[in-house]
PDB file of C-alpha atoms in Angstrom:
ATOM      1  CA  MET A   1     -20.841   1.465  -7.616  1.00  0.00           C
ATOM      2  CA  THR A   2     -18.724  -0.794  -5.412  1.00  0.00           C
ATOM      3  CA  LEU A   3     -17.355   0.653  -2.178  1.00  0.00           C
ATOM      4  CA  LEU A   4     -13.731  -0.103  -1.313  1.00  0.00           C
ATOM      5  CA  PHE A   5     -11.895   0.995   1.828  1.00  0.00           C
ATOM      6  CA  ILE A   6      -8.090   0.944   1.722  1.00  0.00           C
ATOM      7  CA  VAL A   7      -6.503   0.836   5.166  1.00  0.00           C
ATOM      8  CA  GLY A   8      -3.217   2.738   5.227  1.00  0.00           C
ATOM      9  CA  GLU A   9      -0.489   3.584   7.696  1.00  0.00           C
ATOM     10  CA  GLY A  10      -0.565   7.354   7.490  1.00  0.00           C
ATOM     11  CA  GLN A  11      -1.304  10.558   5.635  1.00  0.00           C
ATOM     12  CA  THR A  12       0.902   9.642   2.673  1.00  0.00           C
ATOM     13  CA  GLU A  13      -1.114   6.539   1.891  1.00  0.00           C
ATOM     14  CA  GLU A  14      -4.313   8.489   2.496  1.00  0.00           C
ATOM     15  CA  ALA A  15      -3.308  11.116  -0.071  1.00  0.00           C
ATOM     16  CA  PHE A  16      -2.105   8.451  -2.520  1.00  0.00           C
ATOM     17  CA  VAL A  17      -5.452   6.677  -2.414  1.00  0.00           C
ATOM     18  CA  LYS A  18      -7.381   9.915  -2.892  1.00  0.00           C
ATOM     19  CA  SER A  19      -5.261  11.468  -5.629  1.00  0.00           C
ATOM     20  CA  VAL A  20      -3.835   8.492  -7.533  1.00  0.00           C
ATOM     21  CA  LEU A  21      -5.888   5.327  -7.001  1.00  0.00           C
ATOM     22  CA  ALA A  22      -9.427   6.631  -6.539  1.00  0.00           C
ATOM     23  CA  PRO A  23      -9.769   8.501  -9.861  1.00  0.00           C
ATOM     24  CA  VAL A  24      -8.735   5.424 -11.856  1.00  0.00           C
ATOM     25  CA  LEU A  25     -10.773   2.951  -9.803  1.00  0.00           C
ATOM     26  CA  ARG A  26     -13.846   5.113 -10.264  1.00  0.00           C
ATOM     27  CA  LEU A  27     -13.649   4.403 -13.998  1.00  0.00           C
ATOM     28  CA  SER A  28     -14.316   0.756 -13.057  1.00  0.00           C
ATOM     29  CA  ASN A  29     -17.306   1.721 -10.880  1.00  0.00           C
ATOM     30  CA  ILE A  30     -15.323   1.480  -7.651  1.00  0.00           C
ATOM     31  CA  ILE A  31     -15.439   4.198  -5.006  1.00  0.00           C
ATOM     32  CA  ALA A  32     -12.122   3.970  -3.137  1.00  0.00           C
ATOM     33  CA  LYS A  33     -11.849   5.596   0.270  1.00  0.00           C
ATOM     34  CA  PRO A  34      -8.721   5.724   2.442  1.00  0.00           C
ATOM     35  CA  LEU A  35      -8.996   4.660   6.057  1.00  0.00           C
ATOM     36  CA  LEU A  36      -6.386   5.374   8.716  1.00  0.00           C
ATOM     37  CA  ILE A  37      -6.370   3.149  11.765  1.00  0.00           C
ATOM     38  CA  GLU A  38      -7.341   4.907  14.983  1.00  0.00           C
ATOM     39  CA  THR A  39      -4.446   4.615  17.426  1.00  0.00           C
ATOM     40  CA  SER A  40      -5.939   6.631  20.289  1.00  0.00           C
ATOM     41  CA  ARG A  41      -8.949   8.807  20.886  1.00  0.00           C
ATOM     42  CA  GLY A  42      -9.051  11.388  18.115  1.00  0.00           C
ATOM     43  CA  HIS A  43      -5.774  10.291  16.519  1.00  0.00           C
ATOM     44  CA  ARG A  44      -5.322   8.243  13.352  1.00  0.00           C
ATOM     45  CA  GLY A  45      -2.278   6.873  11.553  1.00  0.00           C
ATOM     46  CA  GLY A  46       0.920   5.339  12.879  1.00  0.00           C
ATOM     47  CA  GLY A  47       1.184   2.672  15.566  1.00  0.00           C
ATOM     48  CA  LEU A  48       0.182  -0.083  13.157  1.00  0.00           C
ATOM     49  CA  SER A  49      -0.393  -3.516  14.709  1.00  0.00           C
ATOM     50  CA  LEU A  50      -2.297  -6.678  13.894  1.00  0.00           C
ATOM     51  CA  ASP A  51      -4.879  -6.103  16.641  1.00  0.00           C
ATOM     52  CA  ARG A  52      -5.636  -2.582  15.435  1.00  0.00           C
ATOM     53  CA  THR A  53      -5.878  -3.834  11.876  1.00  0.00           C
ATOM     54  CA  ARG A  54      -8.360  -6.517  12.902  1.00  0.00           C
ATOM     55  CA  ARG A  55     -10.552  -3.998  14.708  1.00  0.00           C
ATOM     56  CA  ALA A  56     -10.479  -1.499  11.856  1.00  0.00           C
ATOM     57  CA  VAL A  57     -11.360  -4.088   9.222  1.00  0.00           C
ATOM     58  CA  ARG A  58     -14.092  -5.642  11.352  1.00  0.00           C
ATOM     59  CA  ASN A  59     -15.722  -2.283  12.059  1.00  0.00           C
ATOM     60  CA  VAL A  60     -15.807  -1.358   8.380  1.00  0.00           C
ATOM     61  CA  LEU A  61     -17.217  -4.700   7.281  1.00  0.00           C
ATOM     62  CA  LEU A  62     -19.923  -4.529   9.946  1.00  0.00           C
ATOM     63  CA  GLU A  63     -20.943  -0.989   9.049  1.00  0.00           C
ATOM     64  CA  HIS A  64     -20.809  -1.427   5.271  1.00  0.00           C
ATOM     65  CA  LYS A  65     -22.316  -4.786   4.352  1.00  0.00           C
ATOM     66  CA  ASP A  66     -21.556  -4.525   0.646  1.00  0.00           C
ATOM     67  CA  ALA A  67     -18.060  -3.047   0.890  1.00  0.00           C
ATOM     68  CA  TYR A  68     -14.611  -4.469   0.309  1.00  0.00           C
ATOM     69  CA  VAL A  69     -11.548  -3.718   2.430  1.00  0.00           C
ATOM     70  CA  SER A  70      -7.900  -3.798   1.411  1.00  0.00           C
ATOM     71  CA  THR A  71      -4.642  -2.737   3.033  1.00  0.00           C
ATOM     72  CA  MET A  72      -1.626  -0.743   1.922  1.00  0.00           C
ATOM     73  CA  PHE A  73       1.094  -1.496   4.457  1.00  0.00           C
ATOM     74  CA  ASP A  74       4.867  -1.195   4.086  1.00  0.00           C
ATOM     75  CA  LEU A  75       6.856  -4.406   4.271  1.00  0.00           C
ATOM     76  CA  TYR A  76       9.785  -2.415   5.665  1.00  0.00           C
ATOM     77  CA  ALA A  77       9.559  -2.335   9.478  1.00  0.00           C
ATOM     78  CA  LEU A  78       6.149  -4.039   9.504  1.00  0.00           C
ATOM     79  CA  ASP A  79       5.177  -4.756  13.103  1.00  0.00           C
ATOM     80  CA  LYS A  80       6.173  -8.220  14.294  1.00  0.00           C
ATOM     81  CA  SER A  81       2.632  -8.840  15.538  1.00  0.00           C
ATOM     82  CA  PHE A  82       1.790  -9.696  11.915  1.00  0.00           C
ATOM     83  CA  ALA A  83       2.227 -13.407  11.287  1.00  0.00           C
ATOM     84  CA  GLY A  84       5.063 -14.293   8.966  1.00  0.00           C
ATOM     85  CA  VAL A  85       7.174 -11.183   9.504  1.00  0.00           C
ATOM     86  CA  ASN A  86       9.933 -13.001  11.378  1.00  0.00           C
ATOM     87  CA  GLU A  87       9.866 -16.333   9.586  1.00  0.00           C
ATOM     88  CA  SER A  88       9.975 -14.737   6.133  1.00  0.00           C
ATOM     89  CA  VAL A  89      13.247 -12.865   6.666  1.00  0.00           C
ATOM     90  CA  GLY A  90      15.580 -13.819   3.841  1.00  0.00           C
ATOM     91  CA  MET A  91      12.855 -14.414   1.279  1.00  0.00           C
ATOM     92  CA  ALA A  92      12.805 -12.411  -1.938  1.00  0.00           C
ATOM     93  CA  PRO A  93      10.815  -9.217  -1.280  1.00  0.00           C
ATOM     94  CA  PRO A  94       7.733 -10.092  -3.390  1.00  0.00           C
ATOM     95  CA  ASN A  95       7.631 -13.628  -1.972  1.00  0.00           C
ATOM     96  CA  ARG A  96       7.935 -12.307   1.552  1.00  0.00           C
ATOM     97  CA  ALA A  97       5.138  -9.795   1.013  1.00  0.00           C
ATOM     98  CA  SER A  98       2.906 -12.473  -0.541  1.00  0.00           C
ATOM     99  CA  HIS A  99       3.570 -14.820   2.373  1.00  0.00           C
ATOM    100  CA  ILE A 100       2.550 -12.199   4.929  1.00  0.00           C
ATOM    101  CA  GLU A 101      -0.490 -11.264   2.834  1.00  0.00           C
ATOM    102  CA  ARG A 102      -1.737 -14.863   2.788  1.00  0.00           C
ATOM    103  CA  LEU A 103      -1.412 -15.154   6.544  1.00  0.00           C
ATOM    104  CA  LEU A 104      -3.085 -11.787   7.127  1.00  0.00           C
ATOM    105  CA  HIS A 105      -5.969 -12.704   4.830  1.00  0.00           C
ATOM    106  CA  ALA A 106      -6.506 -16.014   6.607  1.00  0.00           C
ATOM    107  CA  ASP A 107      -6.353 -14.314  10.014  1.00  0.00           C
ATOM    108  CA  ILE A 108      -8.876 -11.604   9.118  1.00  0.00           C
ATOM    109  CA  VAL A 109     -11.330 -14.003   7.482  1.00  0.00           C
ATOM    110  CA  ALA A 110     -11.168 -16.401  10.440  1.00  0.00           C
ATOM    111  CA  ARG A 111     -11.393 -13.810  13.203  1.00  0.00           C
ATOM    112  CA  VAL A 112     -13.787 -11.354  11.575  1.00  0.00           C
ATOM    113  CA  GLY A 113     -15.986 -13.984   9.964  1.00  0.00           C
ATOM    114  CA  CYS A 114     -16.318 -12.304   6.569  1.00  0.00           C
ATOM    115  CA  ARG A 115     -16.456 -13.905   3.160  1.00  0.00           C
ATOM    116  CA  PRO A 116     -12.918 -14.283   1.807  1.00  0.00           C
ATOM    117  CA  GLU A 117     -13.446 -12.041  -1.209  1.00  0.00           C
ATOM    118  CA  ARG A 118     -14.339  -9.047   0.955  1.00  0.00           C
ATOM    119  CA  PHE A 119     -10.792  -8.634   2.278  1.00  0.00           C
ATOM    120  CA  ILE A 120      -7.772  -8.112   0.024  1.00  0.00           C
ATOM    121  CA  ALA A 121      -4.466  -7.992   1.884  1.00  0.00           C
ATOM    122  CA  HIS A 122      -1.646  -5.971   0.362  1.00  0.00           C
ATOM    123  CA  VAL A 123       1.842  -5.458   1.763  1.00  0.00           C
ATOM    124  CA  GLN A 124       4.052  -3.225  -0.383  1.00  0.00           C
ATOM    125  CA  PRO A 125       7.688  -4.271  -0.855  1.00  0.00           C
ATOM    126  CA  HIS A 126       9.509  -2.575   0.584  1.00  0.00           C
ATOM    127  CA  GLU A 127       7.587   0.622   1.240  1.00  0.00           C
ATOM    128  CA  PHE A 128       5.658   3.434  -0.405  1.00  0.00           C
ATOM    129  CA  GLU A 129       8.864   5.136  -1.576  1.00  0.00           C
ATOM    130  CA  SER A 130       9.670   2.096  -3.724  1.00  0.00           C
ATOM    131  CA  LEU A 131       6.936   3.265  -6.084  1.00  0.00           C
ATOM    132  CA  LEU A 132       8.675   6.601  -6.587  1.00  0.00           C
ATOM    133  CA  PHE A 133      11.731   4.855  -8.041  1.00  0.00           C
ATOM    134  CA  SER A 134       9.532   3.908 -11.011  1.00  0.00           C
ATOM    135  CA  ASP A 135      10.634   7.117 -12.725  1.00  0.00           C
ATOM    136  CA  ILE A 136      13.677   8.886 -11.289  1.00  0.00           C
ATOM    137  CA  GLY A 137      13.308  11.789 -13.697  1.00  0.00           C
ATOM    138  CA  LYS A 138       9.761  12.583 -12.589  1.00  0.00           C
ATOM    139  CA  LEU A 139      10.764  12.160  -8.948  1.00  0.00           C
ATOM    140  CA  CYS A 140      13.626  14.632  -9.286  1.00  0.00           C
ATOM    141  CA  ASP A 141      11.347  17.123 -11.023  1.00  0.00           C
ATOM    142  CA  ALA A 142       9.710  17.758  -7.631  1.00  0.00           C
ATOM    143  CA  GLU A 143      12.427  20.239  -6.633  1.00  0.00           C
ATOM    144  CA  PRO A 144      14.906  22.036  -8.939  1.00  0.00           C
ATOM    145  CA  GLU A 145      17.788  21.250  -6.576  1.00  0.00           C
ATOM    146  CA  TRP A 146      17.103  17.521  -6.757  1.00  0.00           C
ATOM    147  CA  ASP A 147      18.389  17.326 -10.315  1.00  0.00           C
ATOM    148  CA  LYS A 148      21.971  16.956  -9.081  1.00  0.00           C
ATOM    149  CA  HIS A 149      20.969  13.694  -7.368  1.00  0.00           C
ATOM    150  CA  ARG A 150      19.400  12.204 -10.481  1.00  0.00           C
ATOM    151  CA  ALA A 151      22.438  10.077 -11.383  1.00  0.00           C
ATOM    152  CA  ALA A 152      22.865   8.678  -7.858  1.00  0.00           C
ATOM    153  CA  LEU A 153      19.208   7.670  -7.607  1.00  0.00           C
ATOM    154  CA  ALA A 154      19.241   6.254 -11.134  1.00  0.00           C
ATOM    155  CA  LYS A 155      22.192   4.067 -10.101  1.00  0.00           C
ATOM    156  CA  VAL A 156      20.170   2.711  -7.156  1.00  0.00           C
ATOM    157  CA  ARG A 157      17.336   1.844  -9.525  1.00  0.00           C
ATOM    158  CA  ALA A 158      19.669   0.245 -12.075  1.00  0.00           C
ATOM    159  CA  GLU A 159      21.109  -2.125  -9.469  1.00  0.00           C
ATOM    160  CA  VAL A 160      17.809  -4.012  -9.006  1.00  0.00           C
ATOM    161  CA  THR A 161      15.319  -5.809 -11.224  1.00  0.00           C
ATOM    162  CA  ASN A 162      12.491  -3.501 -10.218  1.00  0.00           C
ATOM    163  CA  PRO A 163      11.888  -0.781  -7.593  1.00  0.00           C
ATOM    164  CA  GLU A 164      10.265  -3.255  -5.209  1.00  0.00           C
ATOM    165  CA  CYS A 165      13.617  -5.020  -4.806  1.00  0.00           C
ATOM    166  CA  ILE A 166      15.464  -2.021  -3.372  1.00  0.00           C
ATOM    167  CA  ASN A 167      16.888  -3.166  -0.027  1.00  0.00           C
ATOM    168  CA  ASP A 168      14.896  -2.772   3.182  1.00  0.00           C
ATOM    169  CA  SER A 169      17.628  -2.338   5.788  1.00  0.00           C
ATOM    170  CA  PRO A 170      17.633   0.726   8.064  1.00  0.00           C
ATOM    171  CA  GLN A 171      20.416   2.136   5.896  1.00  0.00           C
ATOM    172  CA  THR A 172      19.251   1.188   2.399  1.00  0.00           C
ATOM    173  CA  ALA A 173      15.443   1.181   2.412  1.00  0.00           C
ATOM    174  CA  PRO A 174      13.963   3.300  -0.394  1.00  0.00           C
ATOM    175  CA  SER A 175      13.078   6.135   1.975  1.00  0.00           C
ATOM    176  CA  LYS A 176      16.641   6.102   3.337  1.00  0.00           C
ATOM    177  CA  ARG A 177      18.016   6.441  -0.189  1.00  0.00           C
ATOM    178  CA  LEU A 178      16.045   9.663  -0.534  1.00  0.00           C
ATOM    179  CA  GLU A 179      17.759  11.217   2.483  1.00  0.00           C
ATOM    180  CA  ILE A 180      20.455  12.580   0.153  1.00  0.00           C
ATOM    181  CA  LEU A 181      17.914  15.027  -1.278  1.00  0.00           C
ATOM    182  CA  ARG A 182      18.078  18.712  -0.375  1.00  0.00           C
ATOM    183  CA  PRO A 183      15.651  20.286   0.251  1.00  0.00           C
ATOM    184  CA  ARG A 184      14.836  17.122   2.083  1.00  0.00           C
ATOM    185  CA  TYR A 185      12.193  14.700   0.909  1.00  0.00           C
ATOM    186  CA  ARG A 186       8.923  15.222   2.776  1.00  0.00           C
ATOM    187  CA  LYS A 187       6.883  12.053   2.699  1.00  0.00           C
ATOM    188  CA  THR A 188       3.411  13.543   3.017  1.00  0.00           C
ATOM    189  CA  THR A 189       3.901  16.258   0.392  1.00  0.00           C
ATOM    190  CA  HIS A 190       6.552  15.065  -2.052  1.00  0.00           C
ATOM    191  CA  GLY A 191       5.353  11.448  -1.972  1.00  0.00           C
ATOM    192  CA  PRO A 192       1.808  11.751  -3.365  1.00  0.00           C
ATOM    193  CA  ALA A 193       2.721  14.669  -5.650  1.00  0.00           C
ATOM    194  CA  SER A 194       5.589  12.681  -7.173  1.00  0.00           C
ATOM    195  CA  ALA A 195       3.342   9.650  -7.660  1.00  0.00           C
ATOM    196  CA  ILE A 196       0.908  11.813  -9.636  1.00  0.00           C
ATOM    197  CA  ARG A 197       3.711  13.006 -11.923  1.00  0.00           C
ATOM    198  CA  ILE A 198       5.090   9.499 -12.355  1.00  0.00           C
ATOM    199  CA  THR A 199       1.557   8.248 -13.170  1.00  0.00           C
ATOM    200  CA  LEU A 200      -0.185   5.110 -12.047  1.00  0.00           C
ATOM    201  CA  ASP A 201       0.495   3.450 -15.402  1.00  0.00           C
ATOM    202  CA  LYS A 202       4.255   3.848 -14.944  1.00  0.00           C
ATOM    203  CA  ILE A 203       4.116   2.541 -11.382  1.00  0.00           C
ATOM    204  CA  ARG A 204       2.147  -0.499 -12.521  1.00  0.00           C
ATOM    205  CA  GLU A 205       4.658  -1.100 -15.312  1.00  0.00           C
ATOM    206  CA  GLN A 206       7.681  -0.971 -13.005  1.00  0.00           C
ATOM    207  CA  CYS A 207       6.306  -2.558  -9.799  1.00  0.00           C
ATOM    208  CA  PRO A 208       4.882  -6.063 -10.401  1.00  0.00           C
ATOM    209  CA  HIS A 209       3.639  -6.733  -6.872  1.00  0.00           C
ATOM    210  CA  PHE A 210       1.803  -3.419  -6.808  1.00  0.00           C
ATOM    211  CA  ARG A 211       0.422  -4.158 -10.281  1.00  0.00           C
ATOM    212  CA  GLN A 212      -1.010  -7.517  -9.172  1.00  0.00           C
ATOM    213  CA  TRP A 213      -2.737  -5.837  -6.245  1.00  0.00           C
ATOM    214  CA  PHE A 214      -4.195  -3.052  -8.343  1.00  0.00           C
ATOM    215  CA  GLU A 215      -5.476  -5.500 -10.956  1.00  0.00           C
ATOM    216  CA  ARG A 216      -7.198  -7.429  -8.173  1.00  0.00           C
ATOM    217  CA  LEU A 217      -8.862  -4.208  -7.021  1.00  0.00           C
ATOM    218  CA  LEU A 218     -10.115  -3.523 -10.540  1.00  0.00           C
ATOM    219  CA  GLN A 219     -11.851  -6.899 -10.573  1.00  0.00           C
ATOM    220  CA  ILE A 220     -14.148  -6.145  -7.654  1.00  0.00           C
ATOM    221  CA  GLY A 221     -16.161  -3.674  -9.709  1.00  0.00           C
ATOM    222  CA  ALA A 222     -17.677  -6.670 -11.497  1.00  0.00           C
ATOM    223  CA  GLN A 223     -18.422  -8.570  -8.256  1.00  0.00           C
ATOM    224  CA  PRO A 224     -21.395  -6.886  -6.513  1.00  0.00           C
ATOM    225  CA  LEU A 225     -21.637  -8.284  -3.007  1.00  0.00           C
ATOM    226  CA  ALA A 226     -25.320  -7.441  -2.600  1.00  0.00           C
ATOM    227  CA  VAL A 227     -26.331 -10.481  -4.671  1.00  0.00           C
ATOM    228  CA  ARG A 228     -24.264 -12.916  -2.631  1.00  0.00           C
ATOM    229  CA  ILE A 229     -25.418 -15.036   0.269  1.00  0.00           C
ATOM    230  CA  PRO A 230     -25.616 -13.446   3.743  1.00  0.00           C
ATOM    231  CA  GLU A 231     -22.703 -13.727   6.110  1.00  0.00           C
ATOM    232  CA  SER A 232     -22.301 -13.536   9.853  1.00  0.00           C
ATOM    233  CA  ILE A 233     -19.590 -11.272  11.239  1.00  0.00           C
ATOM    234  CA  SER A 234     -18.987 -11.834  14.923  1.00  0.00           C
TER     235      SER A 234
END
């Protein structure tokens, strides 16, 4: 079995990895474990920055010599300490995410000293809630009262090529679109539960950038690191 740690921003990503990604990855001999970045003594999640990401990834790679590490960060409001965040403004969402991913991968490999294949950067355009727009019907099934918002949310989805293209401004980011819902959308409970109902297959079908990342994760099950040459992590 191949060990994979997925570094996330908070409890929503943690639950998503455990309940949605891990069961499917296990079928490819991959044990996926969520990892929240420690922001202060005894506290994890939130306060994402490049320095904290570097430390978290380095610590995992040092402790687990045969493990892989990936990230699941939101493009929306990504901290400006990450290279490429400012210069990529105006790019198409998938291109912007890919640009930041390339820079993050290069930074981690150079500073941590790991083999390139051990770190897989992923930045989700625009944020976790984009994935939930993969199936508006399943999303609105979360609460009986949400049914009256089905048409409005379906219109948002119909206006873009795919859910990952829903705007990322403070007023129109995917999570902001869900603020019309009553009872209100609760990220840590409604988010993962809705993703389960929508299914990973549907998310992969509707969200091409997410699909590319997940397909890359599936490949590592056939790449055991134990047989590769030693590395030196400083």
